[in-house]
mmCIF file of C-alpha atoms in Angstrom:
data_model
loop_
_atom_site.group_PDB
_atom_site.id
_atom_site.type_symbol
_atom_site.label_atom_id
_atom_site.label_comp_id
_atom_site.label_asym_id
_atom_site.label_seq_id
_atom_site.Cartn_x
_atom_site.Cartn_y
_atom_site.Cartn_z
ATOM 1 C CA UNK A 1 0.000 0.000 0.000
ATOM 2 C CA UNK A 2 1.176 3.302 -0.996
ATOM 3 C CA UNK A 3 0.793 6.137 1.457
ATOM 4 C CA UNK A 4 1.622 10.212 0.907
ATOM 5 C CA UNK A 5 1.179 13.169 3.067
ATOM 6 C CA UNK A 6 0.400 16.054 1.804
ATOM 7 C CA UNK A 7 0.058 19.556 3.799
ATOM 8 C CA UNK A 8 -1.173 16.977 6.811
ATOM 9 C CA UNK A 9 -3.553 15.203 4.737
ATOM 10 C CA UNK A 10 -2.971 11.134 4.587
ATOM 11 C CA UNK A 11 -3.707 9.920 0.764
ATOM 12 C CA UNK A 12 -3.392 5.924 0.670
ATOM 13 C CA UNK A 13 -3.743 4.602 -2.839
ATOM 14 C CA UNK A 14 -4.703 7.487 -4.791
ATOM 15 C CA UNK A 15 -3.835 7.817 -8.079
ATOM 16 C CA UNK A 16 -1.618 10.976 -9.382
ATOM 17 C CA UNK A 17 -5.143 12.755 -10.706
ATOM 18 C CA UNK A 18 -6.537 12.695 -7.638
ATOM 19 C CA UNK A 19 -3.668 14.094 -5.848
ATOM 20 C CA UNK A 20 -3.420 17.170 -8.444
ATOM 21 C CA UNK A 21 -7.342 17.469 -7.895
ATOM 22 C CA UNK A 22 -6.986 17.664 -4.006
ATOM 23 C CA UNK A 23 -4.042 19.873 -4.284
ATOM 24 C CA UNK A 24 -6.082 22.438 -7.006
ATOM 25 C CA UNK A 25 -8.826 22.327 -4.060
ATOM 26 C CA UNK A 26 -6.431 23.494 -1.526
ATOM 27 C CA UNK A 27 -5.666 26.040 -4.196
ATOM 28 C CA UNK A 28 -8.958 26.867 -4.514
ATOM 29 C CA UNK A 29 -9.960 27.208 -0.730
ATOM 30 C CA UNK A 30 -6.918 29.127 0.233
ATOM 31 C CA UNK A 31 -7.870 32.030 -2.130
ATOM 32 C CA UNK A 32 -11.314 31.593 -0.856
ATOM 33 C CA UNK A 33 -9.779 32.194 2.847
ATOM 34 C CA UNK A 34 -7.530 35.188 1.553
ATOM 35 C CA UNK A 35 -10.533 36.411 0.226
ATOM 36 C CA UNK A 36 -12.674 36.276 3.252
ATOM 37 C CA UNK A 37 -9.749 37.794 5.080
ATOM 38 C CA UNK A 38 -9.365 40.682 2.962
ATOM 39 C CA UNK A 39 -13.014 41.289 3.209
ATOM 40 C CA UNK A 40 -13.655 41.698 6.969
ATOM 41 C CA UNK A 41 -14.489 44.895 7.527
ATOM 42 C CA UNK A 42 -16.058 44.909 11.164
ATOM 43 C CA UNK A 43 -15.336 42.582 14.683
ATOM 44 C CA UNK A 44 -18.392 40.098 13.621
ATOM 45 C CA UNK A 45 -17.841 40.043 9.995
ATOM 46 C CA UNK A 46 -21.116 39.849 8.806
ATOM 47 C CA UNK A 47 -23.062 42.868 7.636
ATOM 48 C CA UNK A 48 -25.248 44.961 9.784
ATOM 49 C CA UNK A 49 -28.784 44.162 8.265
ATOM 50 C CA UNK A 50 -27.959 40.837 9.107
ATOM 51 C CA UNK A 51 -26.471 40.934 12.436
ATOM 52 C CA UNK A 52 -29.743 43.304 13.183
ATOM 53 C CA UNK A 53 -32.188 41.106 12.339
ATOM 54 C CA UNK A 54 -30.616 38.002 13.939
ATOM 55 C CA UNK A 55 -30.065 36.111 10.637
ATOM 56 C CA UNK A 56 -27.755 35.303 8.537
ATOM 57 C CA UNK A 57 -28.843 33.987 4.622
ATOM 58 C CA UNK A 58 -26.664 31.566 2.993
ATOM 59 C CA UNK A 59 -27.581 29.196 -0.286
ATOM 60 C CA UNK A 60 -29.945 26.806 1.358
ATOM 61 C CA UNK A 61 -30.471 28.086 5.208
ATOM 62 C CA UNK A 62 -30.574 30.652 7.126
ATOM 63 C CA UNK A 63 -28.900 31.181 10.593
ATOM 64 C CA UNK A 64 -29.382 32.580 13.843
ATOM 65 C CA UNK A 65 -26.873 34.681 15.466
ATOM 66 C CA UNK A 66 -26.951 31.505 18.261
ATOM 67 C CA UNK A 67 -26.190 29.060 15.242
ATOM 68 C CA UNK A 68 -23.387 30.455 14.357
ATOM 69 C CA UNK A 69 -21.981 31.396 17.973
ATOM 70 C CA UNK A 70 -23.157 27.481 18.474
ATOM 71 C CA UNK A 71 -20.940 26.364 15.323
ATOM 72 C CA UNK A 72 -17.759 28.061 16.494
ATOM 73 C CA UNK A 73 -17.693 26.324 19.597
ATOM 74 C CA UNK A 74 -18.277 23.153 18.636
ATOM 75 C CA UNK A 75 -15.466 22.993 15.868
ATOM 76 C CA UNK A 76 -12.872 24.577 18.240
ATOM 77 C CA UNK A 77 -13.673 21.822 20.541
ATOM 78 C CA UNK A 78 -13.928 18.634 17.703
ATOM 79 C CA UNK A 79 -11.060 20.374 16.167
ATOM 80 C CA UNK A 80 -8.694 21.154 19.717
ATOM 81 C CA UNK A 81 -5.642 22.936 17.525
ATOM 82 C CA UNK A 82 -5.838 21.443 13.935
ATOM 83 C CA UNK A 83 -5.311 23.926 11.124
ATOM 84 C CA UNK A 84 -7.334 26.083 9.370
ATOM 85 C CA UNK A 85 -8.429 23.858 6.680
ATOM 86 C CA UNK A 86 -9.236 21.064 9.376
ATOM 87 C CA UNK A 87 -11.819 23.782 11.167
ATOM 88 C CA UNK A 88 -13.415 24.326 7.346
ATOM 89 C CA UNK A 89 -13.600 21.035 6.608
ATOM 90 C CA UNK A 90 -15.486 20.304 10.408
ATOM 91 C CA UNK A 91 -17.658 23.044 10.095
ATOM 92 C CA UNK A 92 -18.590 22.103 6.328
ATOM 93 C CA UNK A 93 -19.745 18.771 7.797
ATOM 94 C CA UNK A 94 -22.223 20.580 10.046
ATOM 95 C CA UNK A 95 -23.741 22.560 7.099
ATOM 96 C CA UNK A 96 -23.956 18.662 5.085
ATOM 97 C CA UNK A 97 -25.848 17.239 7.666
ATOM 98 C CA UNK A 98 -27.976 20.277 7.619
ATOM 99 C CA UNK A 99 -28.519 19.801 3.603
ATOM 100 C CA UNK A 100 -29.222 16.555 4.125
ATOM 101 C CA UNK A 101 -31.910 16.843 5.976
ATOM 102 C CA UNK A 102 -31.406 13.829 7.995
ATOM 103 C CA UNK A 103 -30.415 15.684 11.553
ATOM 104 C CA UNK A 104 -33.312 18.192 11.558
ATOM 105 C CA UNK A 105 -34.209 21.335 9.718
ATOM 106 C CA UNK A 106 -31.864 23.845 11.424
ATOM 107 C CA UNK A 107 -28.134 24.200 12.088
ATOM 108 C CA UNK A 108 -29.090 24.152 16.149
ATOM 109 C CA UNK A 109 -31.070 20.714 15.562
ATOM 110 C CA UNK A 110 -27.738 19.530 13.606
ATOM 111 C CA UNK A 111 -25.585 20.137 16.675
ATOM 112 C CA UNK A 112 -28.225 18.863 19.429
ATOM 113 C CA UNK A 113 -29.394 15.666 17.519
ATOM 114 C CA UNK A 114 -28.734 12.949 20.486
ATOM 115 C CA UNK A 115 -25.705 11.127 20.238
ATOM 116 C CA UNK A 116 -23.671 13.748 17.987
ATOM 117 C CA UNK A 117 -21.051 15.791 18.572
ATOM 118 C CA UNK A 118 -20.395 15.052 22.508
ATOM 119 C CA UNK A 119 -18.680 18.261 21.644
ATOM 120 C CA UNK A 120 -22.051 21.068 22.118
ATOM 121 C CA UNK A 121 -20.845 20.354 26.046
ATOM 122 C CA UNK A 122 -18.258 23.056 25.068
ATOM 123 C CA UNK A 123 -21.142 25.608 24.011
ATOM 124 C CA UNK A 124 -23.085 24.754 27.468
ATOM 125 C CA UNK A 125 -19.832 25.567 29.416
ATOM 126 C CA UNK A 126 -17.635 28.187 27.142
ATOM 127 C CA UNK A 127 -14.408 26.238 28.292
ATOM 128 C CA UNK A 128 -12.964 26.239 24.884
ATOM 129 C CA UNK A 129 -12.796 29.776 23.503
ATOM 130 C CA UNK A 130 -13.043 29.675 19.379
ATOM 131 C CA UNK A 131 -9.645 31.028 18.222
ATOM 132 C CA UNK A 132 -9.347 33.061 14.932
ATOM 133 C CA UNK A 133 -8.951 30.283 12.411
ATOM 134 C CA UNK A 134 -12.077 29.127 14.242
ATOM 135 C CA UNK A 135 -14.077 31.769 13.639
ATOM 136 C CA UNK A 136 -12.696 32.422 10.203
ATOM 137 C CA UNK A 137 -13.503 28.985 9.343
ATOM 138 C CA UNK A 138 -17.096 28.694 10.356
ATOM 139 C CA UNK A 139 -17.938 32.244 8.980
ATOM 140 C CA UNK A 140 -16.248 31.269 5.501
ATOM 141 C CA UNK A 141 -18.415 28.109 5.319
ATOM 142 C CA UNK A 142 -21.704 30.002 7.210
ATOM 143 C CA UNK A 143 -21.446 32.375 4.337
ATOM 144 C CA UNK A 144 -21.317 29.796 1.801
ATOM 145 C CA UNK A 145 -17.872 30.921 0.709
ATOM 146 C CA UNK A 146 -16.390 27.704 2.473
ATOM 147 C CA UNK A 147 -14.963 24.790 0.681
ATOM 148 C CA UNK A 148 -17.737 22.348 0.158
ATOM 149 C CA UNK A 149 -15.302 20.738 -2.602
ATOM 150 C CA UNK A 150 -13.058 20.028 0.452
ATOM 151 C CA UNK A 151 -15.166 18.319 2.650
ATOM 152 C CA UNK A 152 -16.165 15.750 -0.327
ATOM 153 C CA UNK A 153 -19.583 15.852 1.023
ATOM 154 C CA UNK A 154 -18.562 14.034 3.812
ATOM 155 C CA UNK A 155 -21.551 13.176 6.846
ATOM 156 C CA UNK A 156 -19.372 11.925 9.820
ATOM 157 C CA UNK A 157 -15.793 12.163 11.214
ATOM 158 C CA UNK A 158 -13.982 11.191 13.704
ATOM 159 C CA UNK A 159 -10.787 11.364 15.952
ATOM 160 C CA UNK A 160 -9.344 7.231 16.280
ATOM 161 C CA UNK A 161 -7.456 8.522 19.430
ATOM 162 C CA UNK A 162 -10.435 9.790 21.001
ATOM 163 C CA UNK A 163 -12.386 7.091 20.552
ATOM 164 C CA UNK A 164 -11.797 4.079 22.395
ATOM 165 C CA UNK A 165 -15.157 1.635 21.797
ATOM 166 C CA UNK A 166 -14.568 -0.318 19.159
ATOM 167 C CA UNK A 167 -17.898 -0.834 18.362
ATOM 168 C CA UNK A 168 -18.214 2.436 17.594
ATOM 169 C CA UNK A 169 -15.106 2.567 15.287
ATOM 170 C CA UNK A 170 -16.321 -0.497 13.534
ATOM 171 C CA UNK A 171 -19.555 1.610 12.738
ATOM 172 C CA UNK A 172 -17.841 4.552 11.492
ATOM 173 C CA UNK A 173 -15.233 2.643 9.254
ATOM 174 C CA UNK A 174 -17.985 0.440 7.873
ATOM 175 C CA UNK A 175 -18.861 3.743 6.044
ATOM 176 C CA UNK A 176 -17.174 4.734 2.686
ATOM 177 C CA UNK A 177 -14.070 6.394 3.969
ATOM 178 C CA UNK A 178 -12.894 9.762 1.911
ATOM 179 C CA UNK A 179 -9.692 11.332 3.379
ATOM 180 C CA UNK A 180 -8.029 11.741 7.066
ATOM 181 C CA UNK A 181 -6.927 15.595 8.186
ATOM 182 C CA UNK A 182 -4.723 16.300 11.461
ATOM 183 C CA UNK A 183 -6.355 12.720 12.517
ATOM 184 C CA UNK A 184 -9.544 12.614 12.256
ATOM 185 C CA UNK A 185 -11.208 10.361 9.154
ATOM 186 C CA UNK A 186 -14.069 12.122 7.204
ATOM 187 C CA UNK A 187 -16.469 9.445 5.838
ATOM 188 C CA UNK A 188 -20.488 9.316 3.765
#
């Protein structure tokens, strides 16, 4: 088995076109991010009429200011240091499960479905403070400006260190498996 590493991300197998495709999506997303960054123009970075009337409008949903608040502090706490592209990637997930209509009809329902993301503790308790990537990430995904092409649609993740019962690792690499980032595995 063949196995390469690129920019932290674990390719096994993959044949030379996918790597250039993955690597033209980092492309892609990183001028997406210097975009965003560029763009900020006040401490929330969304625009006024929005932050006023509590909502935010993206291509499919729309979000409460307690959404998005909720969204950062999950991913800081699934993600616990990983880069920026790992926070994109987690928060993308979020907004999947939301298309997919599966986990309820809002972002909030997403997060609180029982038995997901043991993570929401972290909005409950504010113990994990979203850093700047953090907040950068979920906004650039929120806004629909993330990388959807990164996450490769996947549904579920998760962190093999962090999980211990192999049940529930069974379960999770029974699933079609799409890439690993910073250690967790992203799967549909």
């Amino acid at each position: 088995m063949s196995v390469i590493i690129i920019d932290g991300v674990l390719f096994q197998d993959q044949p030379q076109e996918k790597i250039e495709t993955d690597n033209i999506i980092k492309e892609k997303f990183q001028a997406r991010l210097n975009q965003h960054i560029a763009s900020k123009t006040d401490s929330y970075h969304f625009s006024q009429a929005d932050i006023s009337r509590g909502t935010f409008t993206s291509r499919t949903s729309k979000y409460t200011n307690e959404e998005i608040e909720m969204t950062k502090w999950i991913v800081q706490q699934e993600v616990m240091g990983g880069s920026l592209e790992h926070k994109t990637i987690v928060a993308q997930v979020l907004v999947n499960r939301l298309n997919s209509g599966h986990w309820g009809s809002s972002l909030k329902d997403v997060v609180l479905a029982k038995g997901q993301f043991p993570s929401k503790v972290n909005w409950f308790n504010k113990s994990n403070q979203p850093d700047e990537d953090t907040i950068n990430a979920v906004e650039l995904v929120l806004m629909g400006n993330g990388c959807k092409d990164c996450s490769q649609g996947a549904l579920f993740f998760y962190n093999p260190k962090r999980v211990k019962d192999k049940a529930t690792i069974r379960w999770f690499e029974s699933m079609e498996f799409l890439f690993e980032i910073d250690g967790h595995r992203f799967f549909k």
